[in-house]
C-alpha positions as a printed NumPy array, in Angstrom:
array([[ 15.048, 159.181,  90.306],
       [ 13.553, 161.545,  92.93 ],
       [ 15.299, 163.3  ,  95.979],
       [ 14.069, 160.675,  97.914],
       [ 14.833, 157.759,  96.065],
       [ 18.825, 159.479,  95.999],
       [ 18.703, 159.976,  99.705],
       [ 17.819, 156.458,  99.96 ],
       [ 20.598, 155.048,  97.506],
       [ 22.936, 157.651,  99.328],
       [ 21.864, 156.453, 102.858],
       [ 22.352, 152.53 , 101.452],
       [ 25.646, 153.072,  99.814],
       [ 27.164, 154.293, 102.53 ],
       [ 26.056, 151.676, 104.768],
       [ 22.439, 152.151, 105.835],
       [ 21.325, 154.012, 109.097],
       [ 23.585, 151.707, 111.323],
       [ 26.818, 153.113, 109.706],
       [ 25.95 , 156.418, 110.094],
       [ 26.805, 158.527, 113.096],
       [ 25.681, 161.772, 112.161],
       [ 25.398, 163.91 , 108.909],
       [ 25.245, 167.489, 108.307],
       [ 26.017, 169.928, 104.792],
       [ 27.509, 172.786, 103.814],
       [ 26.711, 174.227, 100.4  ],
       [ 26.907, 171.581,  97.874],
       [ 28.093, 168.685, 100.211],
       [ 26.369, 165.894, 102.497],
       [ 28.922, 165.628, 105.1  ],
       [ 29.053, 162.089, 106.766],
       [ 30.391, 160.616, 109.963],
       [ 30.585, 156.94 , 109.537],
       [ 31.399, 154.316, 112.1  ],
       [ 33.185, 152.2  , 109.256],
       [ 34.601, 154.407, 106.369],
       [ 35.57 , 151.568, 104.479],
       [ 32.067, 150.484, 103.817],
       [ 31.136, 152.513, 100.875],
       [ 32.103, 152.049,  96.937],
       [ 32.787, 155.285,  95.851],
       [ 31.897, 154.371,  92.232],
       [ 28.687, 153.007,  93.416],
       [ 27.328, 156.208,  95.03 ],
       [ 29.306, 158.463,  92.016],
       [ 26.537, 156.498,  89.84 ],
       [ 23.45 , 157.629,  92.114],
       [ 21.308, 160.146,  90.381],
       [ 22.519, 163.801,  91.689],
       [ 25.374, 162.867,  93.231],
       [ 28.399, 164.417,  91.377],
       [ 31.271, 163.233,  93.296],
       [ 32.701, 162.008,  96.441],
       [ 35.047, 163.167,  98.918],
       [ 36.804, 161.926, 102.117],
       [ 38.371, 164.242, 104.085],
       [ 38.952, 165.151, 107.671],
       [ 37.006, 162.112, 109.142],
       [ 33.763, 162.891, 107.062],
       [ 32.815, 161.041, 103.889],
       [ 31.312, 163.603, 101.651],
       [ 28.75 , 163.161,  98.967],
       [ 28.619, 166.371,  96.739],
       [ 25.151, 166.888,  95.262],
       [ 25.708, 170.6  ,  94.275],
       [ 22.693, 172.707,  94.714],
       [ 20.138, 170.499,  95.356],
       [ 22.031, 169.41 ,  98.972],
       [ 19.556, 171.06 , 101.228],
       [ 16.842, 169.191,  99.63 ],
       [ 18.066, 165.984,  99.794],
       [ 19.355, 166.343, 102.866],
       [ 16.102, 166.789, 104.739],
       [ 15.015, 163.402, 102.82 ],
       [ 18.279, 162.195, 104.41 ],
       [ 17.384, 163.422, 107.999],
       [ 14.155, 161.874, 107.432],
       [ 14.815, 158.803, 106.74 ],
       [ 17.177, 158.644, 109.305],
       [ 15.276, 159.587, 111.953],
       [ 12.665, 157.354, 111.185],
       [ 15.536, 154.918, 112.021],
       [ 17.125, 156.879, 115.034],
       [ 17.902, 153.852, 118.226],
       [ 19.475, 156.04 , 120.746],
       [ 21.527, 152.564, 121.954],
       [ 22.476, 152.561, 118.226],
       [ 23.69 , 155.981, 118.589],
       [ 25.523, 155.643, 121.505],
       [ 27.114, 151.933, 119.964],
       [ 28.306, 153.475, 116.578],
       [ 29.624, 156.689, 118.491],
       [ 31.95 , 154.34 , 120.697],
       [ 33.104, 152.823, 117.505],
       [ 34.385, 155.984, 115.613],
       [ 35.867, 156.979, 118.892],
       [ 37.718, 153.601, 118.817],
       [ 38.623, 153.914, 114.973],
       [ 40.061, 157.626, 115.268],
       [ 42.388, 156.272, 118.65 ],
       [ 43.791, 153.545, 115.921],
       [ 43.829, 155.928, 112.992],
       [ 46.125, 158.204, 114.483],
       [ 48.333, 155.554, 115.727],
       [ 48.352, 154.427, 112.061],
       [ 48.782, 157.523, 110.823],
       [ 51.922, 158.368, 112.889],
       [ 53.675, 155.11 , 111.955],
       [ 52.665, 155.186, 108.683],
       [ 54.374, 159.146, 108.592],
       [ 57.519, 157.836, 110.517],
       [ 57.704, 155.067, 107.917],
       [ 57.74 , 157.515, 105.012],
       [ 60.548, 159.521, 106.722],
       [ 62.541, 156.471, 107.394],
       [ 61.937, 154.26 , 104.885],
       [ 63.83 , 156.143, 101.817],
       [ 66.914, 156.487, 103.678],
       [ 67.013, 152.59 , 104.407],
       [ 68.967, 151.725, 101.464],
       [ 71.884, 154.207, 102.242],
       [ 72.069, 153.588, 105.296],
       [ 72.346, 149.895, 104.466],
       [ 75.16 , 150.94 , 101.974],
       [ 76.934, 152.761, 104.908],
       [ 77.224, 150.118, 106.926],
       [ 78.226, 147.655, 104.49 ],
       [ 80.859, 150.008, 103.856],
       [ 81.931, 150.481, 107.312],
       [ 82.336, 146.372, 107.314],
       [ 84.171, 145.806, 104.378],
       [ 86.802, 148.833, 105.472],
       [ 87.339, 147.01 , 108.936],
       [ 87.674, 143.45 , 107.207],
       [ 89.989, 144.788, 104.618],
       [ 92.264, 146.695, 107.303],
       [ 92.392, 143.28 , 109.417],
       [ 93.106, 141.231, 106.106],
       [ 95.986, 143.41 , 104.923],
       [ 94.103, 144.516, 102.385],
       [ 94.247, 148.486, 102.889],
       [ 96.192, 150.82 , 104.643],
       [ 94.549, 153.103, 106.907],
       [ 96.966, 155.928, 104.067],
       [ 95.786, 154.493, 100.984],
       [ 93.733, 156.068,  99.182],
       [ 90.974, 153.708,  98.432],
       [ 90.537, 153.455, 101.928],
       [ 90.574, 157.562, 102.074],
       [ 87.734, 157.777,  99.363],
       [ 85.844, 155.083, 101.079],
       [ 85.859, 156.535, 104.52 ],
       [ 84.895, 159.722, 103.891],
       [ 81.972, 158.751, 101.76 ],
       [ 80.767, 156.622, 104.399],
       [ 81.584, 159.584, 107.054],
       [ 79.883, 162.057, 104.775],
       [ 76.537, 160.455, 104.995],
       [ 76.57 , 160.372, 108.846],
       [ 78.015, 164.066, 108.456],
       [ 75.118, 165.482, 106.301],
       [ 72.569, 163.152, 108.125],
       [ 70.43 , 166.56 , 109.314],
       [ 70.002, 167.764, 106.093],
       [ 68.913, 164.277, 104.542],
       [ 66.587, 163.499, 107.098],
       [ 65.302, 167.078, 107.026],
       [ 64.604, 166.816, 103.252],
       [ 62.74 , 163.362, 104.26 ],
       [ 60.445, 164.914, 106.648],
       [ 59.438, 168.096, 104.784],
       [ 58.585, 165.65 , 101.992],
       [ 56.585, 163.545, 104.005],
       [ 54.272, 166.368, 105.153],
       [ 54.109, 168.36 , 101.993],
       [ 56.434, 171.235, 102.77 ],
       [ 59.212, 172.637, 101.093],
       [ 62.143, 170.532, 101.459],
       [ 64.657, 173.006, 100.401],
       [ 63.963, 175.333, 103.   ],
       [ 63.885, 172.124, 105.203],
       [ 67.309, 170.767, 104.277],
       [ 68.432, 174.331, 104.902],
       [ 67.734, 174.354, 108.21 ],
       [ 69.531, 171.212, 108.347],
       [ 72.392, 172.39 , 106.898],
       [ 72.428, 175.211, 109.021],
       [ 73.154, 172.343, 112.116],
       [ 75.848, 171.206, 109.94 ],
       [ 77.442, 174.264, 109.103],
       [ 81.06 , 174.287, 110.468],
       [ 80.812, 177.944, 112.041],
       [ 77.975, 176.654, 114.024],
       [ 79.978, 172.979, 114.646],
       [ 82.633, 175.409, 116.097],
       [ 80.446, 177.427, 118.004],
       [ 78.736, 174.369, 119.744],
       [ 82.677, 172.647, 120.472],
       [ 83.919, 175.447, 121.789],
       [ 81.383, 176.411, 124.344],
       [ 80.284, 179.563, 123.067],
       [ 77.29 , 180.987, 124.027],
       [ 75.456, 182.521, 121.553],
       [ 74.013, 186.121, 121.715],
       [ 71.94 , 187.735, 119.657],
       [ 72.386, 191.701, 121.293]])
């Protein structure tokens, strides 16, 4: 297969001219725009002749040829052009515009989700917790000074306590940082000097 008979595979793969928005490419990489990302099979264009790989990052769908890219990118621009419909253009524009609005929205809930989600189950445990201590006091069950109901309080209380930290460790995790130096700045909330600090009115000075 020729550089122009890849460009065209490439160009077909990905959706033909009317999924394309623009394309550029850096050094071993044809760099897409597409109106509909979800079009191509990236097995499908991994099998094209010169293309080693596929990428999708930062909005782009990118095709790495390696050092061949600026050749078959002009076949690329080409054949595109020979396609160019400025209405087209101006239609497919409109439509990433449209699908990077929803993305983000996605992206957000989908990232407040992640944060929430693995703390569900304890909290669920919590409260469960919280319910049976309140039926068991009514029922004559426990004593507010036995210590079942002691043990059981506190570790319901010592979830709500260390909260901060928790939920700290849950967001670092979420967006790839380090969660220990996350859930110590949690901790640091926590930390009874600062509790005291904050119950006693003090301000806080640093000179």
């Amino acid at each position: 297969m020729n550089l122009k008979d890849s460009a065209k595979a490439i160009i077909e793969k990905v959706g033909g001219p009317e999924n394309i928005v623009s394309v550029t490419h850096c050094v071993t990489r044809l760099r897409f725009v597409l109106a509909d990302e979800s079009i191509p099979n990236d097995d499908e264009i991994r099998s094209i002749d010169k293309v080693l790989g596929v990428m999708r990052a930062g909005g782009q769908y990118q095709v790495i040829v390696g050092n061949v890219v600026k050749d078959v990118y002009a076949e690329v621009d080409s054949l595109l052009k020979g396609n160019a419909n400025e209405d087209d253009i101006k239609e497919k524009i409109e439509k990433v515009k449209t699908k990077n609005k929803t993305s983000l929205i996605n992206r957000l809930s989908r990232s407040l989700m992640k944060m929430i989600f693995p703390l569900v189950p304890t909290m669920a445990a919590v409260g469960i917790i919280k319910g049976c201590l309140a039926i068991f006091l009514m029922a004559g069950v426990l004593q507010t000074t036995d210590g079942t109901f002691i043990i059981l309080q506190n570790i319901n209380d010592a979830f709500l306590y260390f909260l901060p930290i928790i939920v700290a460790f849950s967001v670092a995790k979420t967006f790839d940082s380090n969660p220990y130096v996350a859930a110590a700045i949690g901790a640091s909330l926590v930390f009874p000097g600062i509790v005291k600090l904050h119950e006693d009115g003090t301000a806080l000075t640093f000179f």
